[in-house]
């Protein structure tokens, strides 16, 4: 009786025996496929980050603190959400406080608050205006834009509807590079001041920085194509009137 696993002449190899086993010819191909997928993933991530890097580097000279920012006639304060009780959220209150500091320092003469008033019972703009006036900025120096539905809309409307040619845009540090870049693309000689929010709102701040990566991709498209804002409307003289009041003794 033969005990060897080697098949006899005319016999088929046992499918379960080692006689059919050999080198895995597909293994190198699978490793190369996985390597190509990994390289492709890294390339896509790097390409996706390029607009964010561009936004950061192209606005480095225009981002300042309250103490170092050059004078501009108008502060543009971007909306950031209102609480259910009608008070500004922490991030929005921080932006408004910075605008008040700029006004008190004489760095701006008027404040344009711009926010979303597109839903019933939700009014960022009036909340922002009331907060700034209550903090001591004269009412005639505060102007509201109720159609600031996005950063681009706020910047484009500030220029086209309110005639703002020079401004300090006010927001959080994580949002500031994109805000400056978009306002400059809208035709405004813009510098910016951002609030540091990590100590008080760490999760929101980290999320804000992460969100800015894809948002920078969209901003690049906006800078290239410069679409009309969601709502444009007629020219408004609010900022002109506020600056005229600033010039009146």
XYZ file of C-alpha atoms in Angstrom:
249
model
C 0.000 0.000 0.000
C 1.309 3.414 -0.944
C 1.444 5.934 1.880
C 2.913 8.832 -0.064
C 0.731 11.855 -0.850
C 2.201 11.848 -4.354
C -0.527 10.806 -6.800
C -0.030 7.668 -8.813
C 0.177 7.885 -12.577
C -3.225 8.696 -14.007
C -4.623 9.935 -10.679
C -5.745 13.517 -10.059
C -4.074 15.332 -7.147
C -6.048 15.369 -3.930
C -7.535 18.888 -3.682
C -6.797 18.869 0.025
C -3.179 17.810 -0.332
C -0.058 19.984 -0.528
C 0.433 18.912 -4.113
C -1.728 21.795 -5.300
C -0.254 24.387 -2.908
C 2.265 26.874 -4.238
C 3.335 30.486 -4.034
C 0.473 33.045 -3.799
C 0.966 34.851 -7.097
C -1.714 37.422 -6.214
C -0.121 38.596 -2.945
C 2.331 41.107 -4.510
C -0.483 42.493 -6.642
C -2.730 42.962 -3.618
C 0.059 44.666 -1.674
C 0.694 47.051 -4.591
C -3.045 47.816 -4.866
C -3.238 48.631 -1.163
C -0.141 50.813 -1.472
C -1.628 52.715 -4.414
C -4.877 53.257 -2.516
C -2.951 54.581 0.478
C -0.922 56.939 -1.719
C -4.074 58.105 -3.472
C -5.746 58.794 -0.125
C -2.755 60.818 1.080
C -2.688 62.759 -2.197
C -6.402 63.591 -1.955
C -6.006 64.762 1.648
C -3.016 66.937 0.753
C -4.793 68.438 -2.246
C -7.842 69.098 -0.080
C -5.672 70.964 2.433
C -4.024 73.230 -0.149
C -6.886 75.782 -0.224
C -6.767 75.949 3.578
C -3.022 76.587 3.478
C -3.594 79.229 0.797
C -6.219 80.995 2.929
C -3.898 80.989 5.939
C -0.793 82.218 4.137
C -2.512 84.798 1.945
C -4.092 86.565 4.943
C -1.230 86.374 7.411
C -0.444 90.076 7.092
C -4.069 91.145 7.549
C -4.869 89.305 10.799
C -4.313 91.283 14.005
C -5.221 91.737 17.649
C -7.303 94.624 18.978
C -4.079 96.367 20.026
C -2.263 95.992 16.701
C -5.008 96.322 14.085
C -4.780 99.330 11.754
C -7.649 101.831 11.829
C -10.549 101.204 9.506
C -13.806 103.180 9.317
C -16.115 100.172 9.779
C -16.114 96.967 11.806
C -18.014 94.115 10.127
C -19.223 91.672 12.780
C -20.299 88.305 11.372
C -23.229 86.446 12.934
C -22.705 83.266 14.933
C -25.983 82.121 16.434
C -28.514 83.292 19.010
C -29.622 81.308 22.049
C -33.292 80.282 22.531
C -33.639 83.023 25.169
C -32.713 85.640 22.560
C -29.231 86.368 23.849
C -26.126 85.975 21.668
C -24.216 82.711 21.887
C -20.815 82.761 23.564
C -18.967 82.970 20.244
C -21.217 85.749 18.981
C -20.912 87.716 22.228
C -17.136 87.440 21.962
C -17.226 88.924 18.465
C -19.474 91.762 19.604
C -17.250 92.492 22.600
C -14.265 92.773 20.260
C -16.182 95.237 18.081
C -16.994 97.329 21.157
C -13.296 97.312 22.093
C -12.385 98.474 18.596
C -14.885 101.295 18.784
C -13.758 102.390 22.245
C -10.119 102.338 21.078
C -10.993 104.595 18.141
C -9.963 101.927 15.644
C -13.410 102.025 13.965
C -16.108 104.687 13.776
C -19.102 102.510 12.865
C -20.179 98.909 13.386
C -21.989 96.830 10.754
C -23.566 93.748 12.313
C -24.554 91.173 9.726
C -26.494 87.992 10.403
C -29.240 85.591 9.434
C -32.808 86.822 9.743
C -34.256 84.334 7.276
C -36.507 82.442 9.694
C -39.452 83.606 11.770
C -38.629 84.163 15.449
C -34.881 84.070 14.717
C -33.125 87.392 14.365
C -29.370 87.489 14.729
C -29.039 91.053 13.500
C -31.334 92.793 15.986
C -29.807 90.778 18.830
C -26.340 91.864 17.728
C -27.330 95.511 17.364
C -29.024 95.603 20.781
C -25.983 94.010 22.435
C -23.526 96.504 20.952
C -25.712 99.507 21.785
C -26.200 98.252 25.362
C -22.395 97.972 25.627
C -22.034 101.687 24.899
C -21.731 102.152 21.146
C -24.083 104.975 20.092
C -27.147 103.688 18.283
C -26.524 105.920 15.266
C -23.130 104.259 14.782
C -24.537 100.709 14.572
C -25.981 99.386 11.295
C -27.720 96.053 10.746
C -27.668 93.802 7.695
C -30.446 91.219 7.917
C -29.341 89.205 4.861
C -25.899 88.038 5.966
C -26.748 84.398 5.321
C -23.105 83.359 4.846
C -19.628 84.815 5.162
C -19.569 85.588 1.443
C -23.031 87.149 1.506
C -22.019 89.369 4.414
C -18.843 90.529 2.696
C -20.410 91.032 -0.735
C -23.388 92.914 0.682
C -21.156 95.082 2.867
C -19.453 96.293 -0.299
C -22.302 96.352 -2.812
C -25.279 97.262 -0.633
C -23.651 99.347 2.128
C -20.730 100.811 0.181
C -18.022 99.600 2.579
C -14.598 99.980 0.971
C -12.383 99.552 4.070
C -13.195 97.455 7.111
C -12.066 95.344 10.019
C -13.886 92.013 9.971
C -14.510 90.511 13.408
C -14.995 86.806 14.131
C -13.172 83.916 15.853
C -9.543 83.074 15.117
C -10.438 79.829 13.342
C -12.834 81.648 11.006
C -10.769 84.797 10.521
C -8.498 83.731 7.608
C -11.441 82.783 5.415
C -13.451 85.843 6.455
C -10.585 88.182 5.554
C -9.960 86.392 2.259
C -13.612 86.551 1.208
C -14.085 90.186 2.213
C -11.006 91.146 0.247
C -12.344 89.180 -2.716
C -15.574 91.187 -2.383
C -13.614 94.393 -2.981
C -13.061 95.548 0.606
C -9.639 96.579 1.914
C -9.934 94.248 4.876
C -8.009 93.529 8.036
C -9.332 91.271 10.745
C -9.486 90.615 14.466
C -10.322 87.179 15.845
C -11.332 86.001 19.267
C -9.475 83.161 20.962
C -12.132 80.646 21.995
C -10.198 77.496 22.875
C -10.221 78.052 26.650
C -13.990 78.449 26.914
C -15.276 76.473 23.912
C -12.645 73.848 23.145
C -14.926 71.418 21.288
C -16.519 74.157 19.183
C -13.108 75.628 18.427
C -11.571 72.329 17.314
C -14.650 71.645 15.216
C -14.328 75.156 13.770
C -10.740 74.589 12.667
C -11.602 71.197 11.140
C -14.598 72.682 9.343
C -12.412 75.373 7.812
C -10.544 72.807 5.712
C -13.483 71.937 3.407
C -14.832 75.484 3.769
C -11.585 76.783 2.277
C -12.193 74.641 -0.813
C -15.578 76.319 -1.264
C -13.994 79.712 -0.585
C -11.524 79.148 -3.399
C -14.408 78.592 -5.787
C -16.128 81.710 -4.470
C -13.011 83.830 -4.974
C -12.691 82.563 -8.544
C -16.349 82.876 -9.606
C -17.598 85.610 -7.214
C -21.276 84.665 -7.265
C -24.028 87.077 -6.350
C -25.147 86.870 -2.726
C -28.388 85.063 -1.986
C -30.144 88.406 -1.680
C -28.664 91.646 -2.978
C -31.251 94.389 -2.917
C -30.946 98.158 -3.286
C -28.202 100.357 -1.932
C -28.632 101.296 1.737
C -27.204 104.437 3.309
C -26.915 103.125 6.875
C -23.115 102.969 6.922
C -22.828 106.332 5.152
C -25.106 107.890 7.771
C -23.178 106.277 10.639
C -19.858 107.609 9.329
C -21.409 111.039 8.784
C -22.517 110.989 12.414
C -18.955 110.148 13.406
C -17.708 113.228 11.563
C -20.273 115.511 13.181
C -18.849 117.320 16.253
